[in-house]
Amino acid sequence: MKKLFMLLMVVLMVSALAACSEEDKNTENEAEKNDSTETTDGATSEEIENEYYNNVVEILKDEGYEVTNITAGDIDFFTDTKTSFAAEVNGEDMLTLQMFEIDPNSEHLKNAKETGMGQAEYEGEVAEIPVLVVGNYFVFMAEGHPNQPDIYKLLQEKLK
């Protein structure tokens, strides 16, 4: 009788665990379906209020680059930033193109024009980061982006 009771308890536990497992799989599948259908491209170039940033997006698109997920950037990243925007170029979501409008009277802008290094602050740490300076704008794109050298060259030529 003890063996029968133990066998019955084991079968009951296994069936309960199997039922719970099926519910988790269904919940995960529903979450994956929701994630795959929700894609956002951020703002379009028409929604960017800064005409200079619109021009940058148009230059890139005219050269055949795919520009998506256009968002407002972090104005607290570089010292003396007035406005900022970020965008994915050719689907590189971890290596976005970021542009920062810097106060034209900033000492940090003058220093960056001479050295190519912009003063950035992140979580209380201050560091010099390599940037492309065009007028009073910093252009930043991580060196790991496959199109970074070409994009920098293009922007230098077109934004003079």
CSV table of N, CA and C in Angstrom, one decimal:
chain,number,residue,atom,x,y,z
A,1,MET,N,0.8,-1.2,0.0
A,1,MET,CA,0.0,0.0,0.0
A,1,MET,C,0.9,1.3,0.0
A,2,LYS,N,2.0,1.2,0.8
A,2,LYS,CA,2.9,2.4,0.8
A,2,LYS,C,3.5,2.7,-0.6
A,3,LYS,N,3.8,1.6,-1.3
A,3,LYS,CA,4.4,1.8,-2.6
A,3,LYS,C,3.4,2.4,-3.6
A,4,LEU,N,2.2,1.9,-3.5
A,4,LEU,CA,1.1,2.5,-4.4
A,4,LEU,C,0.9,4.0,-4.1
A,5,PHE,N,0.8,4.3,-2.8
A,5,PHE,CA,0.7,5.7,-2.4
A,5,PHE,C,1.8,6.6,-2.9
A,6,MET,N,3.1,6.1,-2.7
A,6,MET,CA,4.2,6.8,-3.2
A,6,MET,C,4.2,7.0,-4.7
A,7,LEU,N,3.8,5.9,-5.4
A,7,LEU,CA,3.7,6.0,-6.9
A,7,LEU,C,2.7,7.0,-7.3
A,8,LEU,N,1.6,7.0,-6.6
A,8,LEU,CA,0.5,8.0,-6.9
A,8,LEU,C,1.0,9.4,-6.6
A,9,MET,N,1.7,9.7,-5.6
A,9,MET,CA,2.2,11.0,-5.2
A,9,MET,C,3.2,11.4,-6.3
A,10,VAL,N,4.1,10.6,-6.8
A,10,VAL,CA,5.1,10.9,-7.8
A,10,VAL,C,4.4,11.3,-9.1
A,11,VAL,N,3.4,10.5,-9.5
A,11,VAL,CA,2.6,10.7,-10.7
A,11,VAL,C,1.9,12.1,-10.6
A,12,LEU,N,1.4,12.4,-9.5
A,12,LEU,CA,0.7,13.6,-9.2
A,12,LEU,C,1.6,14.8,-9.3
A,13,MET,N,2.8,14.7,-8.8
A,13,MET,CA,3.8,15.8,-8.8
A,13,MET,C,4.4,16.0,-10.2
A,14,VAL,N,4.6,14.9,-10.9
A,14,VAL,CA,5.1,15.0,-12.3
A,14,VAL,C,4.1,15.7,-13.2
A,15,SER,N,2.8,15.3,-13.0
A,15,SER,CA,1.8,15.9,-13.9
A,15,SER,C,1.6,17.4,-13.5
A,16,ALA,N,1.7,17.8,-12.3
A,16,ALA,CA,1.6,19.2,-11.9
A,16,ALA,C,2.8,20.0,-12.4
A,17,LEU,N,4.0,19.4,-12.4
A,17,LEU,CA,5.1,20.1,-12.9
A,17,LEU,C,5.0,20.3,-14.5
A,18,ALA,N,4.5,19.2,-15.1
A,18,ALA,CA,4.3,19.3,-16.6
A,18,ALA,C,3.3,20.4,-16.9
A,19,ALA,N,2.3,20.5,-16.2
A,19,ALA,CA,1.2,21.5,-16.5
A,19,ALA,C,1.8,22.9,-16.3
A,20,CYS,N,2.6,23.1,-15.2
A,20,CYS,CA,3.2,24.4,-15.0
A,20,CYS,C,4.2,24.7,-16.1
A,21,SER,N,4.9,23.8,-16.6
A,21,SER,CA,5.9,24.0,-17.7
A,21,SER,C,5.2,24.4,-18.9
A,22,GLU,N,4.1,23.8,-19.3
A,22,GLU,CA,3.3,24.2,-20.5
A,22,GLU,C,2.9,25.7,-20.4
A,23,GLU,N,2.4,26.1,-19.2
A,23,GLU,CA,1.9,27.5,-19.0
A,23,GLU,C,3.1,28.4,-19.3
A,24,ASP,N,4.3,28.1,-18.8
A,24,ASP,CA,5.4,29.0,-18.9
A,24,ASP,C,5.8,29.1,-20.4
A,25,LYS,N,5.8,28.0,-21.1
A,25,LYS,CA,6.1,28.0,-22.5
A,25,LYS,C,5.1,28.8,-23.3
A,26,ASN,N,3.9,28.7,-23.0
A,26,ASN,CA,2.8,29.5,-23.7
A,26,ASN,C,3.1,31.0,-23.4
A,27,THR,N,3.4,31.4,-22.2
A,27,THR,CA,3.6,32.8,-21.8
A,27,THR,C,4.8,33.3,-22.5
A,28,GLU,N,5.9,32.5,-22.6
A,28,GLU,CA,7.1,32.9,-23.3
A,28,GLU,C,6.9,33.1,-24.8
A,29,ASN,N,6.1,32.2,-25.4
A,29,ASN,CA,5.8,32.3,-26.8
A,29,ASN,C,5.0,33.5,-27.1
A,30,GLU,N,4.0,33.8,-26.3
A,30,GLU,CA,3.2,35.1,-26.4
A,30,GLU,C,4.1,36.3,-26.3
A,31,ALA,N,5.0,36.3,-25.3
A,31,ALA,CA,5.9,37.4,-25.2
A,31,ALA,C,6.8,37.6,-26.4
A,32,GLU,N,7.3,36.5,-26.9
A,32,GLU,CA,8.2,36.6,-28.1
A,32,GLU,C,7.4,37.1,-29.3
A,33,LYS,N,6.1,36.7,-29.5
A,33,LYS,CA,5.3,37.2,-30.6
A,33,LYS,C,5.1,38.7,-30.4
A,34,ASN,N,4.8,39.2,-29.2
A,34,ASN,CA,4.6,40.6,-29.0
A,34,ASN,C,5.9,41.4,-29.2
A,35,ASP,N,7.0,40.9,-28.8
A,35,ASP,CA,8.3,41.5,-29.0
A,35,ASP,C,8.6,41.6,-30.5
A,36,SER,N,8.3,40.6,-31.3
A,36,SER,CA,8.7,40.6,-32.7
A,36,SER,C,7.8,41.5,-33.5
A,37,THR,N,6.6,41.8,-33.1
A,37,THR,CA,5.7,42.6,-33.8
A,37,THR,C,5.8,44.1,-33.5
A,38,GLU,N,6.5,44.4,-32.3
A,38,GLU,CA,6.6,45.8,-31.9
A,38,GLU,C,8.0,46.3,-32.3
A,39,THR,N,8.0,47.0,-33.5
A,39,THR,CA,9.3,47.6,-33.9
A,39,THR,C,9.1,49.1,-34.1
A,40,THR,N,10.0,49.8,-33.6
A,40,THR,CA,9.9,51.3,-33.7
A,40,THR,C,11.1,51.8,-34.4
A,41,ASP,N,10.8,52.8,-35.2
A,41,ASP,CA,11.9,53.4,-35.9
A,41,ASP,C,12.3,54.8,-35.3
A,42,GLY,N,11.7,55.1,-34.2
A,42,GLY,CA,11.9,56.4,-33.6
A,42,GLY,C,11.3,57.5,-34.4
A,43,ALA,N,11.9,58.6,-34.3
A,43,ALA,CA,11.4,59.8,-35.1
A,43,ALA,C,11.9,59.6,-36.5
A,44,THR,N,11.1,60.3,-37.4
A,44,THR,CA,11.6,60.4,-38.8
A,44,THR,C,12.3,61.7,-39.0
A,45,SER,N,12.9,61.9,-40.1
A,45,SER,CA,13.7,63.1,-40.3
A,45,SER,C,12.8,64.3,-40.3
A,46,GLU,N,11.5,64.1,-40.6
A,46,GLU,CA,10.5,65.2,-40.6
A,46,GLU,C,10.3,65.7,-39.1
A,47,GLU,N,10.4,64.7,-38.2
A,47,GLU,CA,10.1,65.0,-36.8
A,47,GLU,C,11.3,65.7,-36.0
A,48,ILE,N,12.5,65.7,-36.6
A,48,ILE,CA,13.6,66.3,-36.0
A,48,ILE,C,13.5,67.8,-36.2
A,49,GLU,N,13.5,68.5,-35.0
A,49,GLU,CA,13.3,70.0,-35.1
A,49,GLU,C,14.5,70.7,-35.6
A,50,ASN,N,15.7,70.2,-35.4
A,50,ASN,CA,16.9,70.8,-35.8
A,50,ASN,C,17.2,70.6,-37.3
A,51,GLU,N,17.2,71.7,-38.1
A,51,GLU,CA,17.4,71.6,-39.5
A,51,GLU,C,18.8,71.0,-39.9
A,52,TYR,N,19.8,71.2,-39.1
A,52,TYR,CA,21.1,70.7,-39.3
A,52,TYR,C,21.1,69.1,-39.2
A,53,TYR,N,20.4,68.6,-38.2
A,53,TYR,CA,20.3,67.2,-38.0
A,53,TYR,C,19.5,66.6,-39.2
A,54,ASN,N,18.4,67.3,-39.6
A,54,ASN,CA,17.7,66.8,-40.8
A,54,ASN,C,18.6,66.7,-42.0
A,55,ASN,N,19.5,67.7,-42.2
A,55,ASN,CA,20.4,67.7,-43.3
A,55,ASN,C,21.3,66.5,-43.2
A,56,VAL,N,21.8,66.2,-42.1
A,56,VAL,CA,22.7,65.0,-41.9
A,56,VAL,C,22.0,63.7,-42.3
A,57,VAL,N,20.8,63.6,-41.8
A,57,VAL,CA,20.0,62.4,-42.2
A,57,VAL,C,19.8,62.3,-43.7
A,58,GLU,N,19.4,63.4,-44.3
A,58,GLU,CA,19.3,63.4,-45.8
A,58,GLU,C,20.5,63.1,-46.5
A,59,ILE,N,21.7,63.6,-46.1
A,59,ILE,CA,23.0,63.3,-46.7
A,59,ILE,C,23.2,61.8,-46.6
A,60,LEU,N,23.0,61.2,-45.5
A,60,LEU,CA,23.3,59.8,-45.3
A,60,LEU,C,22.4,59.0,-46.2
A,61,LYS,N,21.1,59.3,-46.2
A,61,LYS,CA,20.1,58.6,-47.0
A,61,LYS,C,20.4,58.7,-48.5
A,62,ASP,N,20.8,59.9,-48.9
A,62,ASP,CA,21.2,60.1,-50.3
A,62,ASP,C,22.4,59.3,-50.8
A,63,GLU,N,23.3,59.0,-49.8
A,63,GLU,CA,24.4,58.1,-50.1
A,63,GLU,C,24.1,56.7,-50.0
A,64,GLY,N,22.9,56.3,-49.7
A,64,GLY,CA,22.5,54.9,-49.6
A,64,GLY,C,22.5,54.3,-48.3
A,65,TYR,N,22.8,55.0,-47.2
A,65,TYR,CA,22.8,54.5,-45.9
A,65,TYR,C,21.3,54.4,-45.4
A,66,GLU,N,21.1,53.3,-44.6
A,66,GLU,CA,19.8,53.2,-44.0
A,66,GLU,C,19.8,53.8,-42.6
A,67,VAL,N,19.0,54.9,-42.4
A,67,VAL,CA,19.1,55.6,-41.1
A,67,VAL,C,17.7,55.4,-40.4
A,68,THR,N,17.8,54.8,-39.2
A,68,THR,CA,16.6,54.5,-38.5
A,68,THR,C,16.7,54.8,-37.0
A,69,ASN,N,15.7,54.6,-36.3
A,69,ASN,CA,15.7,54.9,-34.8
A,69,ASN,C,16.3,56.2,-34.4
A,70,ILE,N,15.8,57.3,-35.1
A,70,ILE,CA,16.3,58.6,-34.8
A,70,ILE,C,15.7,59.1,-33.5
A,71,THR,N,16.5,59.4,-32.6
A,71,THR,CA,16.1,59.9,-31.2
A,71,THR,C,16.8,61.1,-30.8
A,72,ALA,N,16.3,61.7,-29.8
A,72,ALA,CA,17.0,62.8,-29.1
A,72,ALA,C,18.2,62.2,-28.4
A,73,GLY,N,19.3,62.9,-28.5
A,73,GLY,CA,20.5,62.3,-27.8
A,73,GLY,C,20.6,62.8,-26.4
A,74,ASP,N,21.7,62.5,-25.7
A,74,ASP,CA,22.0,62.8,-24.4
A,74,ASP,C,22.8,64.1,-24.3
A,75,ILE,N,22.1,65.2,-23.9
A,75,ILE,CA,22.7,66.5,-23.9
A,75,ILE,C,23.7,66.7,-22.8
A,76,ASP,N,23.7,65.7,-21.9
A,76,ASP,CA,24.6,65.8,-20.7
A,76,ASP,C,25.9,65.1,-20.9
A,77,PHE,N,26.1,64.4,-22.1
A,77,PHE,CA,27.2,63.6,-22.3
A,77,PHE,C,28.5,64.4,-22.5
A,78,PHE,N,28.5,65.3,-23.5
A,78,PHE,CA,29.6,66.2,-23.8
A,78,PHE,C,29.3,67.5,-23.1
A,79,THR,N,30.4,68.1,-22.6
A,79,THR,CA,30.3,69.4,-21.9
A,79,THR,C,29.9,70.5,-22.8
A,80,ASP,N,29.0,71.4,-22.4
A,80,ASP,CA,28.5,72.5,-23.2
A,80,ASP,C,27.7,72.2,-24.4
A,81,THR,N,27.0,71.0,-24.3
A,81,THR,CA,26.1,70.6,-25.4
A,81,THR,C,24.8,71.4,-25.3
A,82,LYS,N,24.3,71.8,-26.4
A,82,LYS,CA,23.0,72.5,-26.5
A,82,LYS,C,21.9,71.6,-26.9
A,83,THR,N,22.1,70.8,-28.0
A,83,THR,CA,21.2,69.9,-28.5
A,83,THR,C,21.9,68.6,-29.0
A,84,SER,N,21.2,67.5,-29.2
A,84,SER,CA,21.8,66.3,-29.6
A,84,SER,C,20.8,65.4,-30.3
A,85,PHE,N,21.3,64.5,-31.1
A,85,PHE,CA,20.5,63.5,-31.7
A,85,PHE,C,21.3,62.2,-31.9
A,86,ALA,N,20.6,61.1,-32.0
A,86,ALA,CA,21.3,59.8,-32.3
A,86,ALA,C,20.5,59.0,-33.3
A,87,ALA,N,21.1,58.2,-34.1
A,87,ALA,CA,20.4,57.4,-35.1
A,87,ALA,C,21.2,56.2,-35.4
A,88,GLU,N,20.5,55.1,-35.7
A,88,GLU,CA,21.1,53.9,-36.2
A,88,GLU,C,21.5,54.0,-37.7
A,89,VAL,N,22.6,53.6,-38.0
A,89,VAL,CA,23.0,53.6,-39.5
A,89,VAL,C,23.3,52.2,-39.9
A,90,ASN,N,22.6,51.7,-40.9
A,90,ASN,CA,22.7,50.4,-41.4
A,90,ASN,C,22.5,49.3,-40.4
A,91,GLY,N,21.5,49.6,-39.4
A,91,GLY,CA,21.1,48.6,-38.5
A,91,GLY,C,22.1,48.3,-37.3
A,92,GLU,N,23.1,49.1,-37.2
A,92,GLU,CA,24.1,49.0,-36.1
A,92,GLU,C,23.5,49.7,-34.8
A,93,ASP,N,22.7,49.0,-34.1
A,93,ASP,CA,22.0,49.6,-32.9
A,93,ASP,C,22.9,49.8,-31.7
A,94,MET,N,24.0,49.1,-31.7
A,94,MET,CA,25.0,49.3,-30.5
A,94,MET,C,26.0,50.4,-30.9
A,95,LEU,N,26.1,50.8,-32.1
A,95,LEU,CA,27.2,51.7,-32.6
A,95,LEU,C,26.5,52.8,-33.3
A,96,THR,N,25.7,53.6,-32.6
A,96,THR,CA,24.9,54.7,-33.3
A,96,THR,C,25.7,55.9,-33.7
A,97,LEU,N,25.2,56.6,-34.6
A,97,LEU,CA,25.7,57.9,-35.0
A,97,LEU,C,25.1,58.9,-34.0
A,98,GLN,N,26.0,59.7,-33.4
A,98,GLN,CA,25.5,60.7,-32.4
A,98,GLN,C,26.1,62.0,-32.8
A,99,MET,N,25.3,63.0,-32.7
A,99,MET,CA,25.7,64.4,-33.0
A,99,MET,C,25.3,65.3,-31.9
A,100,PHE,N,26.2,66.2,-31.6
A,100,PHE,CA,26.0,67.1,-30.5
A,100,PHE,C,26.3,68.6,-30.9
A,101,GLU,N,25.3,69.5,-30.7
A,101,GLU,CA,25.6,70.9,-31.0
A,101,GLU,C,26.2,71.5,-29.7
A,102,ILE,N,27.4,72.0,-29.9
A,102,ILE,CA,28.1,72.6,-28.8
A,102,ILE,C,28.1,74.1,-28.8
A,103,ASP,N,28.0,74.7,-27.7
A,103,ASP,CA,28.0,76.2,-27.6
A,103,ASP,C,29.2,76.7,-28.3
A,104,PRO,N,29.0,77.6,-29.3
A,104,PRO,CA,30.1,78.1,-30.2
A,104,PRO,C,31.2,78.8,-29.4
A,105,ASN,N,30.9,79.3,-28.2
A,105,ASN,CA,31.9,80.0,-27.4
A,105,ASN,C,32.6,79.1,-26.4
A,106,SER,N,32.4,77.9,-26.5
A,106,SER,CA,32.9,76.9,-25.5
A,106,SER,C,34.4,76.7,-25.7
A,107,GLU,N,35.1,76.7,-24.6
A,107,GLU,CA,36.5,76.4,-24.6
A,107,GLU,C,36.8,74.9,-25.0
A,108,HIS,N,35.8,74.1,-24.6
A,108,HIS,CA,35.9,72.7,-25.0
A,108,HIS,C,35.8,72.4,-26.5
A,109,LEU,N,35.0,73.3,-27.1
A,109,LEU,CA,34.9,73.2,-28.6
A,109,LEU,C,36.2,73.6,-29.2
A,110,LYS,N,36.8,74.7,-28.8
A,110,LYS,CA,38.0,75.2,-29.3
A,110,LYS,C,39.1,74.1,-29.1
A,111,ASN,N,39.1,73.5,-27.9
A,111,ASN,CA,40.1,72.4,-27.7
A,111,ASN,C,39.9,71.2,-28.6
A,112,ALA,N,38.6,70.9,-28.8
A,112,ALA,CA,38.3,69.7,-29.7
A,112,ALA,C,38.7,70.0,-31.1
A,113,LYS,N,38.6,71.2,-31.6
A,113,LYS,CA,39.0,71.5,-32.9
A,113,LYS,C,40.5,71.4,-33.1
A,114,GLU,N,41.3,71.6,-32.0
A,114,GLU,CA,42.7,71.5,-32.1
A,114,GLU,C,43.2,70.0,-31.9
A,115,THR,N,42.5,69.3,-31.0
A,115,THR,CA,43.0,68.0,-30.6
A,115,THR,C,42.1,66.8,-31.2
A,116,GLY,N,40.9,67.1,-31.6
A,116,GLY,CA,40.0,66.0,-32.0
A,116,GLY,C,39.4,65.2,-30.9
A,117,MET,N,39.6,65.7,-29.7
A,117,MET,CA,39.1,65.1,-28.5
A,117,MET,C,38.0,66.0,-27.8
A,118,GLY,N,36.8,65.4,-27.6
A,118,GLY,CA,35.8,66.2,-26.9
A,118,GLY,C,35.7,65.8,-25.4
A,119,GLN,N,35.5,66.7,-24.5
A,119,GLN,CA,35.4,66.4,-23.1
A,119,GLN,C,34.0,65.9,-22.8
A,120,ALA,N,33.9,64.6,-22.3
A,120,ALA,CA,32.7,64.0,-22.0
A,120,ALA,C,32.6,63.7,-20.5
A,121,GLU,N,31.4,63.6,-20.0
A,121,GLU,CA,31.2,63.3,-18.6
A,121,GLU,C,30.1,62.2,-18.5
A,122,TYR,N,30.5,61.1,-17.8
A,122,TYR,CA,29.6,60.0,-17.7
A,122,TYR,C,29.7,59.4,-16.3
A,123,GLU,N,28.6,59.4,-15.6
A,123,GLU,CA,28.5,58.9,-14.2
A,123,GLU,C,29.6,59.5,-13.3
A,124,GLY,N,29.8,60.8,-13.5
A,124,GLY,CA,30.8,61.6,-12.6
A,124,GLY,C,32.2,61.5,-13.1
A,125,GLU,N,32.5,60.7,-14.1
A,125,GLU,CA,33.9,60.6,-14.7
A,125,GLU,C,34.0,61.5,-15.9
A,126,VAL,N,35.1,62.2,-15.9
A,126,VAL,CA,35.4,63.1,-17.1
A,126,VAL,C,36.5,62.5,-17.9
A,127,ALA,N,36.3,62.5,-19.2
A,127,ALA,CA,37.3,61.9,-20.1
A,127,ALA,C,37.2,62.6,-21.4
A,128,GLU,N,38.3,62.4,-22.2
A,128,GLU,CA,38.4,63.0,-23.5
A,128,GLU,C,38.1,61.8,-24.5
A,129,ILE,N,37.1,62.1,-25.4
A,129,ILE,CA,36.7,61.1,-26.4
A,129,ILE,C,36.9,61.6,-27.8
A,130,PRO,N,37.4,60.7,-28.7
A,130,PRO,CA,37.7,61.2,-30.1
A,130,PRO,C,36.4,61.5,-30.8
A,131,VAL,N,36.3,62.7,-31.4
A,131,VAL,CA,35.2,63.2,-32.1
A,131,VAL,C,35.6,63.8,-33.4
A,132,LEU,N,34.7,63.9,-34.3
A,132,LEU,CA,34.8,64.7,-35.5
A,132,LEU,C,34.2,66.0,-35.3
A,133,VAL,N,34.9,67.1,-35.5
A,133,VAL,CA,34.3,68.4,-35.2
A,133,VAL,C,34.0,69.1,-36.6
A,134,VAL,N,32.7,69.4,-36.7
A,134,VAL,CA,32.3,70.1,-38.0
A,134,VAL,C,31.5,71.3,-37.5
A,135,GLY,N,32.2,72.5,-37.7
A,135,GLY,CA,31.6,73.8,-37.2
A,135,GLY,C,31.5,73.7,-35.7
A,136,ASN,N,30.3,73.9,-35.1
A,136,ASN,CA,30.2,73.8,-33.7
A,136,ASN,C,29.5,72.5,-33.3
A,137,TYR,N,29.6,71.4,-34.1
A,137,TYR,CA,29.0,70.1,-33.8
A,137,TYR,C,30.1,69.1,-33.6
A,138,PHE,N,29.8,68.2,-32.6
A,138,PHE,CA,30.6,67.0,-32.5
A,138,PHE,C,29.9,65.9,-33.1
A,139,VAL,N,30.6,65.1,-33.9
A,139,VAL,CA,30.1,63.9,-34.5
A,139,VAL,C,30.8,62.7,-33.8
A,140,PHE,N,30.0,61.8,-33.3
A,140,PHE,CA,30.7,60.6,-32.6
A,140,PHE,C,30.0,59.4,-33.1
A,141,MET,N,30.9,58.4,-33.5
A,141,MET,CA,30.4,57.1,-33.9
A,141,MET,C,31.6,56.2,-33.5
A,142,ALA,N,31.3,55.1,-32.8
A,142,ALA,CA,32.4,54.2,-32.3
A,142,ALA,C,33.1,53.7,-33.5
A,143,GLU,N,34.4,53.5,-33.3
A,143,GLU,CA,35.3,52.9,-34.3
A,143,GLU,C,34.9,51.6,-34.8
A,144,GLY,N,34.2,50.8,-34.0
A,144,GLY,CA,33.8,49.5,-34.4
A,144,GLY,C,32.7,49.4,-35.5
A,145,HIS,N,32.1,50.6,-35.8
A,145,HIS,CA,31.1,50.6,-36.8
A,145,HIS,C,31.7,50.4,-38.2
A,146,PRO,N,31.2,49.5,-39.0
A,146,PRO,CA,31.9,49.2,-40.2
A,146,PRO,C,31.9,50.4,-41.2
A,147,ASN,N,31.0,51.3,-41.1
A,147,ASN,CA,31.0,52.5,-42.0
A,147,ASN,C,31.5,53.8,-41.4
A,148,GLN,N,32.1,53.7,-40.2
A,148,GLN,CA,32.5,54.9,-39.5
A,148,GLN,C,33.5,55.8,-40.4
A,149,PRO,N,34.6,55.2,-40.9
A,149,PRO,CA,35.5,56.1,-41.7
A,149,PRO,C,34.8,56.8,-42.9
A,150,ASP,N,34.0,56.0,-43.6
A,150,ASP,CA,33.3,56.5,-44.8
A,150,ASP,C,32.3,57.6,-44.4
A,151,ILE,N,31.6,57.4,-43.3
A,151,ILE,CA,30.6,58.4,-42.8
A,151,ILE,C,31.3,59.7,-42.4
A,152,TYR,N,32.4,59.5,-41.6
A,152,TYR,CA,33.1,60.7,-41.2
A,152,TYR,C,33.6,61.5,-42.4
A,153,LYS,N,34.2,60.8,-43.4
A,153,LYS,CA,34.7,61.5,-44.6
A,153,LYS,C,33.5,62.2,-45.4
A,154,LEU,N,32.4,61.5,-45.5
A,154,LEU,CA,31.2,62.1,-46.2
A,154,LEU,C,30.7,63.3,-45.4
A,155,LEU,N,30.6,63.3,-44.1
A,155,LEU,CA,30.1,64.4,-43.4
A,155,LEU,C,31.1,65.6,-43.4
A,156,GLN,N,32.4,65.3,-43.4
A,156,GLN,CA,33.4,66.4,-43.5
A,156,GLN,C,33.2,67.1,-44.8
A,157,GLU,N,33.0,66.3,-45.9
A,157,GLU,CA,32.9,66.9,-47.2
A,157,GLU,C,31.6,67.7,-47.4
A,158,LYS,N,30.5,67.1,-46.9
A,158,LYS,CA,29.1,67.7,-47.2
A,158,LYS,C,28.7,68.8,-46.2
A,159,LEU,N,29.3,68.8,-45.0
A,159,LEU,CA,28.8,69.8,-44.0
A,159,LEU,C,29.7,71.0,-43.9
A,160,LYS,N,30.6,71.2,-44.8
A,160,LYS,CA,31.5,72.4,-44.7
A,160,LYS,C,30.8,73.7,-44.7
